[in-house]
Amino acid sequence: MKISTFGFLTRRGVLNLGKHWAMTIACIASLSVCMTLNAFASLIEVNVDSMVSYLGSQNEMVVYVDPEADDATIQSVGNALSGTAGVSRVQYMSKEDVLNQYKGYMSDYAALLNEFENDNPFKANYRVSLSDLSQMETISKQFENISGVYSVTAPIEMTKTFVKVQQAVTKVGRGLVLVLMAVSIITVGTTIRLSVFARRREIEIMKYVGATNALVTLPFVIEGLTMGLLSGILTAAATIGGYAYIVQLSPTLGGLWQMLMGTALVPLENVWPTILIYSLAGGALVGGLGSMFSIRKHLNV
């Protein structure tokens, strides 16, 4: 196909948007709504993953060292913990560190703990954070078998709850994305189908005089791509603007929100490039697919 022919057909496809302007506006609006819901569903999934990771970092495993262990044994326990696959952070707490920590917790009654200075009842321990909370039960059992470990305390049941919530949100989010993607393709396809039906005689004549499928199809594909890109721009603007407002509002929310999210809310600068790229690419893909599926049956004359 010549460049001039391609340019002519591209201009024709863009101009076709104005011939059914009411349906075009309705299509762009409905497609934008579907894609915006898709984008926010994805953002919820990303933030739930971040929330689970944040809560996981707050719920550490505590590995207590045998009270009779010498310095070499304590060091070997630390090396074994750090070398375990799935461990993201290991922090050693000596008996004195634990005592001072409790003094900080009970600052108004710290004097009551002074008597433990010469007879410290606490055990030295390692605070361990994991990169994958679903592995906490398995890894805690591995830690119990390390020589020099006295006991292991891990919030396994709480962690299982977090993981179940994460998995449920992921499944629902991905299902919603698939459903809305199908609705978007049908929406674009319906608009293109009306345009094709109004010009079915023109298409038949073009086919009879020898026009190739590419020449007939290209204007409609360009029409769908243009609607998809316009929807993508609106989607990106609405999603980025809405998420920026949520991030800005987040510090003013207290109670349960701060307990669950804390600093876990993903910053806007980390997600807006992805939102923009996927909105434009998703809009173009949906528009193009909707157009091709709608015109295909009219090419056989």
Short mmCIF file of C-alpha atoms in Angstrom, two decimals:
data_model
loop_
_atom_site.label_atom_id
_atom_site.label_comp_id
_atom_site.label_asym_id
_atom_site.label_seq_id
_atom_site.Cartn_x
_atom_site.Cartn_y
_atom_site.Cartn_z
CA MET A 1 0.00 0.00 0.00
CA LYS A 2 1.33 3.42 -0.99
CA ILE A 3 2.00 6.02 1.68
CA SER A 4 -0.44 8.42 0.02
CA THR A 5 -3.16 5.76 0.02
CA PHE A 6 -2.49 4.93 3.67
CA GLY A 7 -2.68 8.63 4.56
CA PHE A 8 -5.96 9.05 2.68
CA LEU A 9 -7.54 6.05 4.38
CA THR A 10 -6.29 7.20 7.78
CA ARG A 11 -7.84 10.66 7.31
CA ARG A 12 -11.05 9.01 6.17
CA GLY A 13 -11.15 6.86 9.28
CA VAL A 14 -10.71 9.90 11.55
CA LEU A 15 -13.36 11.90 9.67
CA ASN A 16 -15.80 9.00 9.99
CA LEU A 17 -16.01 9.78 13.70
CA GLY A 18 -18.06 12.86 12.90
CA LYS A 19 -20.62 11.03 10.76
CA HIS A 20 -22.07 9.29 13.80
CA TRP A 21 -20.94 11.78 16.39
CA ALA A 22 -23.60 10.91 18.97
CA MET A 23 -22.65 7.23 18.96
CA THR A 24 -18.97 8.16 18.90
CA ILE A 25 -19.32 10.29 22.04
CA ALA A 26 -21.36 7.57 23.75
CA CYS A 27 -18.77 4.97 22.80
CA ILE A 28 -15.83 7.05 24.05
CA ALA A 29 -17.66 7.84 27.29
CA SER A 30 -18.67 4.24 28.02
CA LEU A 31 -15.24 2.92 27.04
CA SER A 32 -13.58 5.49 29.29
CA VAL A 33 -15.78 4.44 32.22
CA CYS A 34 -14.96 0.76 31.70
CA MET A 35 -11.24 1.44 31.37
CA THR A 36 -11.23 3.74 34.41
CA LEU A 37 -12.87 1.01 36.49
CA ASN A 38 -10.23 -1.36 35.13
CA ALA A 39 -7.45 1.01 36.15
CA PHE A 40 -8.79 1.49 39.68
CA ALA A 41 -9.30 -2.27 40.06
CA SER A 42 -5.62 -2.71 39.18
CA LEU A 43 -4.62 0.06 41.62
CA ILE A 44 -6.60 -1.64 44.39
CA GLU A 45 -4.79 -4.90 43.67
CA VAL A 46 -1.39 -3.17 43.74
CA ASN A 47 -2.17 -1.38 47.00
CA VAL A 48 -3.52 -4.52 48.66
CA ASP A 49 -0.23 -6.26 47.79
CA SER A 50 1.62 -3.30 49.28
CA MET A 51 -0.62 -3.39 52.37
CA VAL A 52 0.03 -7.09 52.93
CA SER A 53 3.78 -6.52 52.58
CA TYR A 54 3.60 -3.58 55.01
CA LEU A 55 1.58 -5.51 57.59
CA GLY A 56 3.92 -8.45 57.14
CA SER A 57 6.90 -6.25 57.94
CA GLN A 58 5.11 -5.17 61.12
CA ASN A 59 4.44 -8.79 62.12
CA GLU A 60 7.91 -10.20 62.48
CA MET A 61 8.95 -13.68 63.45
CA VAL A 62 10.87 -13.80 66.73
CA VAL A 63 13.55 -16.48 66.92
CA TYR A 64 14.73 -16.94 70.52
CA VAL A 65 18.29 -18.09 71.06
CA ASP A 66 19.12 -20.78 73.61
CA PRO A 67 19.96 -18.96 76.91
CA GLU A 68 23.05 -21.17 77.30
CA ALA A 69 24.37 -20.38 73.79
CA ASP A 70 27.80 -18.73 73.50
CA ASP A 71 28.67 -15.91 71.12
CA ALA A 72 29.78 -18.28 68.36
CA THR A 73 26.46 -20.16 68.49
CA ILE A 74 24.48 -16.91 68.45
CA GLN A 75 26.46 -15.79 65.40
CA SER A 76 25.89 -19.13 63.64
CA VAL A 77 22.14 -18.84 64.27
CA GLY A 78 22.14 -15.37 62.73
CA ASN A 79 24.04 -16.62 59.67
CA ALA A 80 21.59 -19.52 59.25
CA LEU A 81 18.61 -17.18 59.47
CA SER A 82 20.08 -14.70 56.98
CA GLY A 83 20.92 -17.48 54.55
CA THR A 84 17.39 -18.87 54.49
CA ALA A 85 15.55 -18.30 51.20
CA GLY A 86 12.64 -15.87 51.61
CA VAL A 87 14.15 -13.89 54.51
CA SER A 88 14.31 -10.16 53.78
CA ARG A 89 15.63 -8.77 57.07
CA VAL A 90 17.25 -10.10 60.26
CA GLN A 91 17.79 -7.95 63.37
CA TYR A 92 19.59 -9.20 66.48
CA MET A 93 18.26 -8.19 69.92
CA SER A 94 20.46 -8.96 72.91
CA LYS A 95 19.01 -9.49 76.38
CA GLU A 96 19.95 -5.91 77.24
CA ASP A 97 18.29 -4.60 74.05
CA VAL A 98 15.04 -6.39 74.95
CA LEU A 99 15.11 -5.00 78.50
CA ASN A 100 15.69 -1.46 77.21
CA GLN A 101 12.86 -1.92 74.72
CA TYR A 102 10.45 -2.82 77.50
CA LYS A 103 11.65 0.18 79.48
CA GLY A 104 10.70 2.30 76.50
CA TYR A 105 7.27 0.70 76.34
CA MET A 106 6.77 1.28 80.08
CA SER A 107 8.51 4.63 80.40
CA ASP A 108 6.31 5.69 83.32
CA TYR A 109 7.24 2.54 85.23
CA ALA A 110 10.79 2.02 83.94
CA ALA A 111 12.14 2.12 87.50
CA LEU A 112 10.34 -1.16 88.20
CA LEU A 113 12.49 -2.86 85.59
CA ASN A 114 15.79 -1.65 87.03
CA GLU A 115 15.92 -4.67 89.33
CA PHE A 116 16.37 -6.83 86.23
CA GLU A 117 19.68 -5.14 85.38
CA ASN A 118 21.67 -7.81 87.25
CA ASP A 119 19.21 -10.67 86.68
CA ASN A 120 17.86 -10.23 83.17
CA PRO A 121 15.04 -12.75 82.50
CA PHE A 122 14.72 -11.98 78.80
CA LYS A 123 16.17 -14.09 76.00
CA ALA A 124 18.33 -12.84 73.18
CA ASN A 125 16.49 -13.16 69.89
CA TYR A 126 16.45 -12.37 66.22
CA ARG A 127 13.60 -10.40 64.61
CA VAL A 128 13.02 -11.82 61.14
CA SER A 129 10.96 -10.36 58.28
CA LEU A 130 9.96 -12.36 55.21
CA SER A 131 9.56 -11.31 51.59
CA ASP A 132 6.67 -13.77 51.10
CA LEU A 133 4.25 -14.04 54.00
CA SER A 134 2.66 -17.22 52.65
CA GLN A 135 5.92 -19.03 53.53
CA MET A 136 5.88 -18.04 57.21
CA GLU A 137 4.61 -21.35 58.58
CA THR A 138 7.08 -23.39 56.51
CA ILE A 139 10.04 -21.17 57.34
CA SER A 140 9.21 -21.06 61.05
CA LYS A 141 9.46 -24.86 61.14
CA GLN A 142 12.84 -24.65 59.41
CA PHE A 143 14.04 -22.19 62.05
CA GLU A 144 13.03 -24.54 64.87
CA ASN A 145 15.50 -27.11 63.53
CA ILE A 146 18.48 -24.73 63.60
CA SER A 147 21.02 -25.64 66.24
CA GLY A 148 21.03 -23.03 69.02
CA VAL A 149 17.40 -21.95 68.54
CA TYR A 150 15.32 -22.15 71.73
CA SER A 151 11.88 -21.38 70.23
CA VAL A 152 10.17 -19.51 67.40
CA THR A 153 7.17 -17.19 67.71
CA ALA A 154 5.33 -16.30 64.50
CA PRO A 155 1.90 -14.71 63.84
CA ILE A 156 0.96 -17.53 61.46
CA GLU A 157 -2.84 -17.28 61.70
CA MET A 158 -2.81 -13.52 61.21
CA THR A 159 -0.50 -13.94 58.25
CA LYS A 160 -2.80 -16.54 56.68
CA THR A 161 -5.65 -14.03 56.94
CA PHE A 162 -3.60 -11.36 55.17
CA VAL A 163 -2.63 -13.77 52.40
CA LYS A 164 -6.24 -14.91 51.90
CA VAL A 165 -7.38 -11.29 51.59
CA GLN A 166 -4.61 -10.63 49.09
CA GLN A 167 -5.52 -13.68 46.99
CA ALA A 168 -9.24 -12.84 47.07
CA VAL A 169 -8.67 -9.26 45.95
CA THR A 170 -6.33 -10.45 43.19
CA LYS A 171 -8.88 -12.93 41.84
CA VAL A 172 -11.77 -10.47 41.98
CA GLY A 173 -9.66 -7.70 40.45
CA ARG A 174 -8.46 -9.82 37.55
CA GLY A 175 -11.97 -11.16 36.93
CA LEU A 176 -13.33 -7.62 36.89
CA VAL A 177 -10.61 -6.55 34.46
CA LEU A 178 -11.50 -9.39 32.06
CA VAL A 179 -15.24 -8.65 32.23
CA LEU A 180 -14.79 -4.92 31.69
CA MET A 181 -12.36 -5.59 28.82
CA ALA A 182 -15.00 -7.74 27.10
CA VAL A 183 -17.63 -5.04 27.68
CA SER A 184 -15.27 -2.44 26.22
CA ILE A 185 -14.66 -4.50 23.06
CA ILE A 186 -18.42 -5.03 22.63
CA THR A 187 -19.05 -1.29 23.11
CA VAL A 188 -16.55 -0.28 20.45
CA GLY A 189 -17.72 -3.09 18.18
CA THR A 190 -21.34 -1.93 18.39
CA THR A 191 -20.43 1.60 17.35
CA ILE A 192 -18.29 0.39 14.46
CA ARG A 193 -20.99 -2.10 13.45
CA LEU A 194 -23.51 0.75 13.09
CA SER A 195 -21.03 2.66 10.96
CA VAL A 196 -20.40 -0.41 8.82
CA PHE A 197 -24.12 -1.11 8.44
CA ALA A 198 -24.77 2.46 7.26
CA ARG A 199 -22.09 2.04 4.57
CA ARG A 200 -22.62 -1.60 3.70
CA ARG A 201 -23.59 -0.74 0.10
CA GLU A 202 -20.44 1.34 -0.27
CA ILE A 203 -18.34 -1.55 1.04
CA GLU A 204 -20.01 -3.99 -1.36
CA ILE A 205 -19.34 -1.72 -4.35
CA MET A 206 -15.70 -1.30 -3.29
CA LYS A 207 -15.31 -5.07 -3.08
CA TYR A 208 -16.96 -5.60 -6.48
CA VAL A 209 -14.54 -3.16 -8.18
CA GLY A 210 -11.54 -4.99 -6.72
CA ALA A 211 -10.77 -3.23 -3.43
CA THR A 212 -8.71 -5.42 -1.11
CA ASN A 213 -9.78 -6.26 2.41
CA ALA A 214 -7.02 -4.00 3.72
CA LEU A 215 -8.36 -0.97 1.85
CA VAL A 216 -11.87 -1.57 3.15
CA THR A 217 -10.85 -2.42 6.70
CA LEU A 218 -8.23 0.24 7.42
CA PRO A 219 -10.57 3.28 7.80
CA PHE A 220 -12.73 1.39 10.29
CA VAL A 221 -9.69 0.18 12.23
CA ILE A 222 -8.37 3.76 12.35
CA GLU A 223 -11.79 4.89 13.54
CA GLY A 224 -11.72 2.32 16.36
CA LEU A 225 -8.11 3.12 17.25
CA THR A 226 -8.90 6.83 17.45
CA MET A 227 -11.86 6.23 19.75
CA GLY A 228 -9.69 3.94 21.86
CA LEU A 229 -6.86 6.48 22.16
CA LEU A 230 -9.28 9.28 23.07
CA SER A 231 -10.79 6.98 25.71
CA GLY A 232 -7.29 6.15 26.92
CA ILE A 233 -6.46 9.84 27.38
CA LEU A 234 -9.67 10.42 29.36
CA THR A 235 -9.02 7.26 31.40
CA ALA A 236 -5.46 8.30 32.26
CA ALA A 237 -6.57 11.80 33.25
CA ALA A 238 -9.43 10.54 35.45
CA THR A 239 -7.38 7.76 37.06
CA ILE A 240 -4.25 9.80 37.75
CA GLY A 241 -6.31 12.74 39.04
CA GLY A 242 -8.48 10.53 41.24
CA TYR A 243 -5.54 8.60 42.66
CA ALA A 244 -3.60 11.81 43.32
CA TYR A 245 -6.57 13.06 45.35
CA ILE A 246 -6.69 9.80 47.34
CA VAL A 247 -2.94 9.96 48.07
CA GLN A 248 -3.26 13.60 49.16
CA LEU A 249 -6.27 12.80 51.35
CA SER A 250 -4.70 9.69 52.92
CA PRO A 251 -2.70 11.41 55.72
CA THR A 252 -5.90 13.02 57.05
CA LEU A 253 -7.61 9.66 57.50
CA GLY A 254 -7.06 8.03 60.87
CA GLY A 255 -8.06 4.95 62.75
CA LEU A 256 -8.36 1.73 60.78
CA TRP A 257 -7.02 3.27 57.55
CA GLN A 258 -3.74 4.29 59.16
CA MET A 259 -3.44 0.95 60.94
CA LEU A 260 -3.91 -1.02 57.70
CA MET A 261 -2.18 1.20 55.17
CA GLY A 262 0.28 3.27 57.19
CA THR A 263 3.01 4.03 54.67
CA ALA A 264 1.87 1.19 52.40
CA LEU A 265 -0.11 3.33 49.93
CA VAL A 266 1.84 3.25 46.68
CA PRO A 267 3.05 6.80 45.77
CA LEU A 268 1.59 8.45 42.68
CA GLU A 269 5.00 8.85 41.03
CA ASN A 270 5.42 5.08 41.10
CA VAL A 271 2.22 4.34 39.18
CA TRP A 272 1.29 7.23 36.90
CA PRO A 273 3.64 6.29 34.02
CA THR A 274 2.20 2.76 34.03
CA ILE A 275 -1.35 4.12 34.15
CA LEU A 276 -0.69 6.39 31.17
CA ILE A 277 1.00 3.72 29.05
CA TYR A 278 -1.56 1.02 29.78
CA SER A 279 -4.51 3.39 29.27
CA LEU A 280 -3.31 4.42 25.81
CA ALA A 281 -2.20 0.92 24.81
CA GLY A 282 -5.36 -0.67 26.22
CA GLY A 283 -7.61 1.85 24.48
CA ALA A 284 -5.86 1.34 21.14
CA LEU A 285 -6.01 -2.46 21.51
CA VAL A 286 -9.68 -2.54 22.43
CA GLY A 287 -10.58 -0.07 19.68
CA GLY A 288 -8.65 -1.97 17.04
CA LEU A 289 -10.01 -5.39 18.05
CA GLY A 290 -13.57 -4.09 18.25
CA SER A 291 -13.29 -2.67 14.74
CA MET A 292 -11.78 -5.79 13.17
CA PHE A 293 -14.37 -8.11 14.72
CA SER A 294 -17.22 -5.86 13.56
CA ILE A 295 -16.24 -5.46 9.93
CA ARG A 296 -14.99 -8.99 9.27
CA LYS A 297 -18.31 -10.50 8.23
CA HIS A 298 -19.03 -7.63 5.80
CA LEU A 299 -15.91 -8.37 3.77
CA ASN A 300 -17.43 -11.51 2.21
CA VAL A 301 -19.57 -10.28 -0.69
#
